[in-house]
Amino acid sequence: MLYLDNAATTPLRGQVLEVMLPFLSEDFHNPSSVYTPARKVRAAIDDARIVIADAINARPEEIFFTAGGTESDNWAIKGVLEASKRGRHIITTQTEHHGILFVCKHLEKIGDSVTYLPVDHEGFVSPQDFENAIRPDTCLASIMFANNEVGTLQPIEQLAAIANKHGVPLHTDAVQAVGHIPIDVDAMGVQLMSLSAHKFGGPKGVGVLFVKRGTAITPMFQGGAQERSRRAGTENVAGIVGMAKALQLSVEEIPTERPRVTAMRDRLIHEILTNIPHTQLNGASGDRRLAGNVNISFRFIEGESLLLHLDMKGCCASTGSACSSGALEPSHVLMAMGLGHELSNGAIRFSLGVNNTDADIFQLIEILRPAVEKLRSLSPLYDDYLKS
Ligand code: PLP
C-alpha cells in the first residue's frame, strides 16, 4: 500500500502503542479514585500533561485534554463566546476546517455575528483585513495555523499581535501543524490552540485545547471535577499517555524530519508538474507551506475519479471536495482561493509523513501518469480542449 494521506491520519507509532497498553490492561483504575493503583494512573496523566506543556512551551495547567481537534475547536469558540463580556461577534476565515466553520454557521443561525475573512490565491489572510474586521463587540478570533487541504501556514504571530493590541483573544487550530513544526504558544501570542494526537503518530479520539492562563472560557462539559472542572468525564488515560509519547517523539524528530519531508514534497511537486501536463500546484511554496502537503489540480478531470483509480492501484490520497446530496461540492478552501469549479474539482491532496521515502514518490508518478491519461481520454472537456 502506498499511503499518502497523512493529513487525514497517521499510523500509530510502535513506541506509542507500547506505552498505552498497560492502561488498557493492568493499569485500568479510575484516576479519580483514592487507592494506590489509581494514584499511579493519575500520575501518568499528570506526567503526560507536563510533557505536552513542555512540547508547546505552555504551563501544565494550561493543557486541557479533549476528544480531539473537533472538540477542541468547538469548545474554544463556544466557551469563549459564552464567557465573553465584550459581545458576540467572531472573526474567522473562509478556509477553516469544518470543526470551526460549521460551529460559526450554527452560531449565526442563533443570532450571533461572524466575519469570514477572505484569503488570497495562496490561502493567506491579510493582516490588514483582520485588523479592519475587529469591532468593539468582537469576542474571539479563530484563525488556523496550517490549512489541512493546501498546507498554507498563516502568519500567526503577526495576527496575534494585532488581536492582542485590540484585546481580542485569538484561537488557532494547529491540528495540522503540531508535531510537524516547532510550536511555542508564548512566542506565537495566542490565547487558545487546538491539537489532535492522531495527526502526529498518536491515537485517534484524543487531543488538547491549550487555554492561556487568565483566558475566560466556560466549561466544555458539566459533571465531574476532571480537568479542573472544565471538561468533565473520566479521562481517556491510554489516549492521553499515547498522545504525550507521540508528541515527544515527533517534536524530537522535527529538526531532521521537517527538512527531509520538505525535500520529498518539493521533489513530488516537481515530478508531477514536469511529467503530467495541465497540472498546477495549489497553495504557497517553501517555508510558508506545511512540509508534507502537496495539493495539485489536474485539469479536465474529476479528483474523485482519479482517487478511485489510485485506490485500485493501492494508493491512498484524498480530495477536499465533499459529496453532498449526490453532487460533488467543490472544496470551500480552493474556491476561497479563487480556483473556480473545474480546478477545485480536479484537485488531489497527497500528504507525506514519517513513513514515506523517495521511492514512494517515483512509485506514485508511475501510477499517476497513466491514470490521468486514461481519465483525460474519456473527458469531454479534454476533447473540447484538443479540438479548440
Ligand atoms: N482541524 C483541522 C485543521 C484538521 O485537519 C482536523 C482533522 O482533519 C480537525 C481539526 C479535526 O480533528 P479530529 O479529527 O481530531 O477531530
Coordinates of C-alpha atoms and ligand atoms in Angstrom, one line a residue:
M1 CA 0.0 0.0 0.0
L2 CA 1.2 3.5 -0.8
Y3 CA -0.1 5.7 2.0
L4 CA 0.0 9.4 1.0
D5 CA -2.8 10.6 3.3
N6 CA -1.0 11.6 6.5
A7 CA -3.1 14.8 6.8
A8 CA -6.2 12.6 7.2
T9 CA -4.5 10.5 9.9
T10 CA -1.1 8.9 10.7
P11 CA -0.3 5.4 11.7
L12 CA 0.1 4.8 15.4
R13 CA 3.8 4.6 16.3
G14 CA 5.0 1.4 17.8
Q15 CA 6.6 3.1 20.8
V16 CA 3.3 4.9 21.4
L17 CA 1.3 1.6 21.4
E18 CA 3.8 0.2 23.9
V19 CA 3.2 3.0 26.5
M20 CA -0.6 2.8 26.0
L21 CA -1.0 -0.9 26.5
P22 CA -0.7 -1.1 30.3
F23 CA -3.5 1.5 30.6
L24 CA -5.8 -0.8 28.6
S25 CA -5.0 -3.8 30.8
E26 CA -3.5 -3.9 34.3
D27 CA -3.5 -0.1 35.0
F28 CA -7.2 0.2 34.4
H29 CA -8.1 2.1 37.6
N30 CA -10.1 5.3 37.6
P31 CA -7.6 8.1 38.0
S32 CA -10.0 9.9 40.4
S33 CA -10.1 7.0 42.9
V34 CA -8.1 7.4 46.1
Y35 CA -6.3 4.0 46.4
T36 CA -2.7 3.3 45.4
P37 CA -3.1 1.7 42.0
A38 CA -5.3 4.6 40.9
R39 CA -2.7 7.1 42.0
K40 CA -0.3 5.5 39.5
V41 CA -2.8 6.2 36.8
R42 CA -3.3 9.8 38.0
A43 CA 0.5 10.3 37.9
A44 CA 0.6 9.1 34.3
I45 CA -1.9 11.8 33.3
D46 CA 0.0 14.4 35.3
D47 CA 3.2 13.4 33.6
A48 CA 1.6 13.5 30.1
R49 CA 0.3 17.0 30.8
I50 CA 3.9 18.1 31.7
V51 CA 5.3 16.5 28.5
I52 CA 2.7 18.2 26.3
A53 CA 3.0 21.6 28.0
D54 CA 6.8 21.4 27.5
A55 CA 6.4 20.5 23.9
I56 CA 4.5 23.7 23.1
N57 CA 6.0 25.9 25.8
A58 CA 2.9 26.2 27.8
R59 CA 2.3 25.6 31.6
P60 CA 0.8 22.2 32.6
E61 CA -2.3 23.9 34.0
E62 CA -3.0 25.4 30.5
I63 CA -3.4 22.0 28.9
F64 CA -7.0 20.6 28.8
F65 CA -7.5 17.1 27.4
T66 CA -10.3 16.6 24.9
A67 CA -11.5 14.0 22.5
G68 CA -9.6 15.6 19.6
G69 CA -9.4 18.5 17.2
T70 CA -13.1 18.9 16.6
E71 CA -13.9 19.0 20.3
S72 CA -11.1 21.5 21.0
D73 CA -12.3 23.7 18.1
N74 CA -15.9 23.6 19.2
W75 CA -15.0 24.3 22.8
A76 CA -12.7 27.2 22.0
I77 CA -15.4 29.0 20.1
K78 CA -18.5 28.3 22.2
G79 CA -16.6 28.5 25.5
V80 CA -15.0 31.9 24.9
L81 CA -18.2 33.3 23.3
E82 CA -20.3 32.3 26.3
A83 CA -17.8 33.7 28.8
S84 CA -17.2 37.0 26.9
K85 CA -18.2 40.3 28.3
R86 CA -17.3 42.1 25.0
G87 CA -20.0 40.9 22.8
R88 CA -21.0 38.1 20.4
H89 CA -19.0 38.8 17.2
I90 CA -16.4 36.3 16.0
I91 CA -13.8 36.6 13.3
T92 CA -12.6 33.6 11.4
T93 CA -11.5 32.7 7.8
Q94 CA -13.2 31.2 4.8
T95 CA -10.7 28.3 4.8
E96 CA -11.1 26.9 8.3
H97 CA -11.7 23.2 9.0
H98 CA -15.4 22.4 9.3
G99 CA -14.8 22.0 13.1
I100 CA -14.7 25.8 13.2
L101 CA -16.7 26.8 10.1
F102 CA -19.8 24.7 11.0
V103 CA -19.8 26.0 14.6
C104 CA -19.7 29.5 13.3
K105 CA -22.6 28.8 10.8
H106 CA -24.6 27.4 13.7
L107 CA -23.9 30.4 15.9
E108 CA -25.0 32.7 13.1
K109 CA -28.3 30.8 12.9
I110 CA -29.0 31.5 16.5
G111 CA -28.3 35.2 16.2
D112 CA -24.5 35.7 16.7
S113 CA -22.4 37.6 14.2
V114 CA -19.4 36.1 12.3
T115 CA -17.0 37.7 9.9
Y116 CA -15.3 35.2 7.5
L117 CA -12.0 36.7 6.3
P118 CA -11.2 36.1 2.6
V119 CA -7.8 34.7 1.5
D120 CA -5.6 35.4 -1.4
H121 CA -4.7 32.9 -4.2
E122 CA -2.2 31.1 -1.9
G123 CA -4.6 30.9 1.0
F124 CA -3.3 33.7 3.2
V125 CA -5.4 36.1 5.1
S126 CA -4.5 39.8 5.1
P127 CA -3.4 41.1 8.5
Q128 CA -4.9 44.5 7.4
D129 CA -8.3 42.8 6.7
F130 CA -8.1 41.2 10.1
E131 CA -7.5 44.4 11.9
N132 CA -10.3 46.1 9.9
A133 CA -12.7 43.4 10.9
I134 CA -12.2 43.9 14.7
R135 CA -15.2 45.6 16.3
P136 CA -15.9 46.6 19.9
D137 CA -18.2 43.5 20.3
T138 CA -15.6 41.1 18.9
C139 CA -15.2 38.4 21.5
L140 CA -12.8 36.0 19.7
A141 CA -10.8 35.4 16.5
S142 CA -10.1 31.9 15.2
I143 CA -7.5 31.6 12.5
M144 CA -6.0 28.3 11.7
F145 CA -2.2 27.8 11.8
A146 CA -1.8 25.3 9.0
N147 CA -4.5 24.6 6.4
N148 CA -5.4 20.9 6.1
E149 CA -6.0 21.0 2.3
V150 CA -3.3 23.2 0.9
G151 CA -0.8 23.4 3.8
T152 CA -0.7 27.3 3.9
L153 CA 0.9 28.5 7.2
Q154 CA -0.7 31.7 8.3
P155 CA 1.5 34.4 9.9
I156 CA 0.0 33.7 13.3
E157 CA 2.5 35.8 15.3
Q158 CA 1.7 38.8 13.3
L159 CA -2.1 38.2 13.5
A160 CA -1.8 37.6 17.3
A161 CA 0.0 40.9 17.8
I162 CA -3.0 42.6 16.1
A163 CA -5.5 40.6 18.2
N164 CA -3.6 41.4 21.4
K165 CA -3.4 45.1 20.6
H166 CA -7.2 45.2 20.5
G167 CA -7.7 42.9 23.5
V168 CA -9.3 40.1 21.3
P169 CA -8.4 36.5 22.3
L170 CA -7.0 34.5 19.4
H171 CA -7.6 30.8 18.9
T172 CA -5.6 28.9 16.4
D173 CA -6.5 25.4 15.0
A174 CA -3.0 24.0 14.9
V175 CA -4.1 20.4 14.3
Q176 CA -2.1 20.0 11.1
A177 CA 1.0 21.9 12.5
V178 CA 1.6 20.4 15.9
G179 CA 4.3 17.6 15.8
H180 CA 5.5 18.9 12.4
I181 CA 6.5 22.5 13.1
P182 CA 8.1 23.8 16.3
I183 CA 5.4 25.4 18.4
D184 CA 5.8 28.0 21.1
V185 CA 2.4 29.3 22.2
D186 CA 4.1 32.0 24.2
A187 CA 6.1 33.4 21.3
M188 CA 3.0 33.0 19.0
G189 CA 1.0 35.1 21.3
V190 CA -2.2 33.0 21.1
Q191 CA -4.7 32.5 23.9
L192 CA -6.1 29.2 22.7
M193 CA -4.8 26.4 20.4
S194 CA -6.3 23.1 19.3
L195 CA -4.2 19.9 18.6
S196 CA -5.1 16.3 17.9
A197 CA -3.0 13.2 18.6
H198 CA -3.8 11.2 15.5
K199 CA -2.1 13.7 13.2
F200 CA 1.3 13.0 14.7
G201 CA 1.5 9.3 15.3
G202 CA -0.8 9.2 18.3
P203 CA -4.2 7.5 18.8
K204 CA -7.5 8.8 17.5
G205 CA -10.1 10.4 19.7
V206 CA -7.8 12.4 21.9
G207 CA -6.5 16.0 21.7
V208 CA -5.8 19.2 23.7
L209 CA -7.2 22.6 24.0
F210 CA -4.5 24.9 25.2
V211 CA -6.0 27.8 27.2
K212 CA -3.7 30.5 28.3
R213 CA -3.9 31.4 32.0
G214 CA -6.4 34.1 32.5
T215 CA -8.5 33.5 29.4
A216 CA -12.2 33.5 30.2
I217 CA -13.9 30.2 28.9
T218 CA -16.9 28.3 30.2
P219 CA -16.6 24.5 30.7
M220 CA -17.0 22.1 27.8
F221 CA -19.0 19.7 29.9
Q222 CA -20.6 19.9 33.3
G223 CA -20.2 16.9 35.6
G224 CA -17.2 15.6 37.5
A225 CA -14.2 17.7 38.5
Q226 CA -11.8 16.4 35.9
E227 CA -9.7 18.9 34.0
R228 CA -10.2 21.4 36.8
S229 CA -14.0 21.1 36.3
R230 CA -13.7 22.5 32.7
R231 CA -14.1 19.2 30.9
A232 CA -15.9 16.6 33.0
G233 CA -15.7 12.9 32.3
T234 CA -13.3 10.1 33.2
E235 CA -10.1 10.7 31.3
N236 CA -9.1 8.7 28.2
V237 CA -5.9 7.6 30.0
A238 CA -4.4 5.4 27.4
G239 CA -5.1 8.0 24.8
I240 CA -3.6 10.8 26.8
V241 CA -0.4 8.8 27.6
G242 CA -0.1 7.8 24.0
M243 CA -0.6 11.4 22.8
A244 CA 2.2 12.7 25.1
K245 CA 4.6 10.0 23.8
A246 CA 3.7 10.7 20.2
L247 CA 4.2 14.4 20.6
Q248 CA 7.5 14.0 22.4
L249 CA 8.9 11.7 19.7
S250 CA 7.5 13.9 16.9
V251 CA 9.0 17.1 18.4
E252 CA 12.4 15.5 18.9
E253 CA 12.4 14.5 15.2
I254 CA 11.3 17.8 13.7
P255 CA 14.9 19.1 13.1
T256 CA 15.6 16.0 10.9
E257 CA 12.1 15.1 9.6
R258 CA 10.9 18.6 8.5
P259 CA 13.8 19.1 6.0
R260 CA 13.6 15.5 4.8
V261 CA 9.8 15.7 4.2
T262 CA 10.1 19.1 2.7
A263 CA 12.6 17.9 0.2
M264 CA 10.4 14.9 -0.6
R265 CA 7.4 17.3 -1.1
D266 CA 9.3 19.5 -3.4
R267 CA 10.5 16.5 -5.4
L268 CA 6.9 15.2 -5.8
I269 CA 5.7 18.7 -6.9
H270 CA 8.5 18.9 -9.4
E271 CA 7.9 15.4 -10.7
I272 CA 4.1 15.9 -11.2
L273 CA 4.4 19.4 -12.8
T274 CA 7.1 18.3 -15.2
N275 CA 5.7 14.8 -16.1
I276 CA 2.0 15.5 -16.3
P277 CA 0.7 18.4 -18.5
H278 CA -2.1 20.7 -17.4
T279 CA -1.4 20.5 -13.7
Q280 CA -0.9 23.2 -11.2
L281 CA 0.2 23.5 -7.6
N282 CA -2.4 25.0 -5.2
G283 CA -1.1 27.0 -2.2
A284 CA 2.2 28.5 -1.2
S285 CA 5.7 27.2 -1.5
G286 CA 8.8 27.0 0.6
D287 CA 8.6 27.5 4.4
R288 CA 5.1 29.1 4.1
R289 CA 3.7 25.6 3.3
L290 CA 3.4 22.5 5.5
A291 CA 6.4 20.1 4.9
G292 CA 4.2 17.2 3.9
N293 CA 1.5 18.9 1.8
V294 CA 1.1 18.6 -1.9
N295 CA -2.1 19.8 -3.5
I296 CA -2.4 19.6 -7.3
S297 CA -5.2 20.4 -9.7
F298 CA -5.4 18.1 -12.7
R299 CA -7.2 19.9 -15.4
F300 CA -10.1 18.2 -17.4
I301 CA -10.7 15.5 -14.8
E302 CA -12.5 15.0 -11.5
G303 CA -10.3 14.5 -8.5
E304 CA -12.7 11.9 -7.2
S305 CA -12.4 9.7 -10.3
L306 CA -8.6 10.0 -10.1
L307 CA -8.7 8.9 -6.4
L308 CA -10.7 5.8 -7.3
H309 CA -8.1 4.9 -10.0
L310 CA -5.3 5.5 -7.4
D311 CA -7.1 3.4 -4.9
M312 CA -7.4 0.5 -7.4
K313 CA -3.5 0.6 -7.6
G314 CA -3.2 0.6 -3.8
C315 CA -2.5 4.3 -3.4
C316 CA -4.3 6.3 -0.7
A317 CA -4.7 10.1 -1.1
S318 CA -7.7 12.5 -0.8
T319 CA -9.6 15.4 -2.2
G320 CA -11.1 18.3 -0.4
S321 CA -14.4 18.0 -2.2
A322 CA -17.4 16.6 -0.3
C323 CA -20.2 14.6 -1.7
S324 CA -23.5 16.2 -0.6
S325 CA -26.8 15.0 -1.9
G326 CA -25.2 13.1 -4.8
A327 CA -23.4 16.1 -6.2
L328 CA -19.7 16.9 -5.8
E329 CA -19.3 20.1 -3.8
P330 CA -16.0 21.8 -4.7
S331 CA -13.6 22.4 -1.8
H332 CA -14.5 25.5 0.1
V333 CA -10.8 26.2 0.6
L334 CA -9.9 26.1 -3.1
M335 CA -13.0 28.1 -4.0
A336 CA -12.0 30.7 -1.5
M337 CA -8.5 30.8 -3.1
G338 CA -10.3 31.7 -6.4
L339 CA -9.7 28.5 -8.3
G340 CA -13.2 28.0 -9.8
H341 CA -15.1 24.8 -10.1
E342 CA -13.0 22.9 -12.7
L343 CA -9.7 23.3 -10.9
S344 CA -11.2 22.8 -7.5
N345 CA -12.9 19.6 -8.5
G346 CA -9.8 18.4 -10.2
A347 CA -7.6 18.7 -7.1
I348 CA -5.9 16.0 -5.1
R349 CA -4.0 16.2 -1.8
F350 CA -1.1 14.0 -1.3
S351 CA 0.2 14.3 2.3
L352 CA 3.6 12.8 3.2
G353 CA 4.7 11.6 6.6
V354 CA 7.5 9.9 8.6
N355 CA 7.0 6.6 6.9
N356 CA 7.3 7.9 3.3
T357 CA 10.5 7.7 1.3
D358 CA 11.7 8.9 -2.2
A359 CA 10.8 5.5 -3.6
D360 CA 7.1 6.3 -2.9
I361 CA 7.3 9.5 -5.0
F362 CA 8.6 7.6 -8.0
Q363 CA 6.0 4.8 -7.5
L364 CA 3.2 7.4 -7.3
I365 CA 4.3 9.0 -10.6
E366 CA 4.3 5.6 -12.3
I367 CA 0.7 5.1 -11.2
L368 CA -0.4 8.7 -11.6
R369 CA 0.6 9.4 -15.2
P370 CA -1.4 6.6 -16.9
A371 CA -4.4 7.2 -14.6
V372 CA -4.5 10.8 -15.6
E373 CA -4.1 10.0 -19.3
K374 CA -6.9 7.4 -19.1
L375 CA -9.3 9.7 -17.5
R376 CA -8.5 12.5 -19.9
S377 CA -9.1 10.2 -22.8
L378 CA -12.6 9.8 -21.5
S379 CA -13.2 13.5 -20.7
P380 CA -15.4 15.6 -23.0
L381 CA -13.7 18.7 -21.5
Y382 CA -10.3 17.4 -22.7
D383 CA -11.8 16.5 -26.1
D384 CA -13.1 20.1 -26.5
Y385 CA -9.7 21.4 -25.5
L386 CA -7.9 19.3 -28.1
K387 CA -10.3 20.4 -30.8
S388 CA -10.1 24.1 -29.9
Ligands
PLP1 N1 -8.8 20.8 12.3 C1 -8.0 20.5 11.3 C2 -7.2 21.6 10.6 C3 -8.0 19.2 10.8 O1 -7.2 18.9 9.8 C4 -8.8 18.2 11.5 C5 -8.8 16.8 11.0 O2 -8.7 16.5 9.9 C6 -9.5 18.6 12.6 C7 -9.5 19.9 13.0 C8 -10.3 17.6 13.4 O3 -9.6 16.9 14.2 P1 -10.1 15.5 14.8 O4 -10.1 14.5 13.7 O5 -9.2 15.1 15.9 O6 -11.5 15.8 15.3

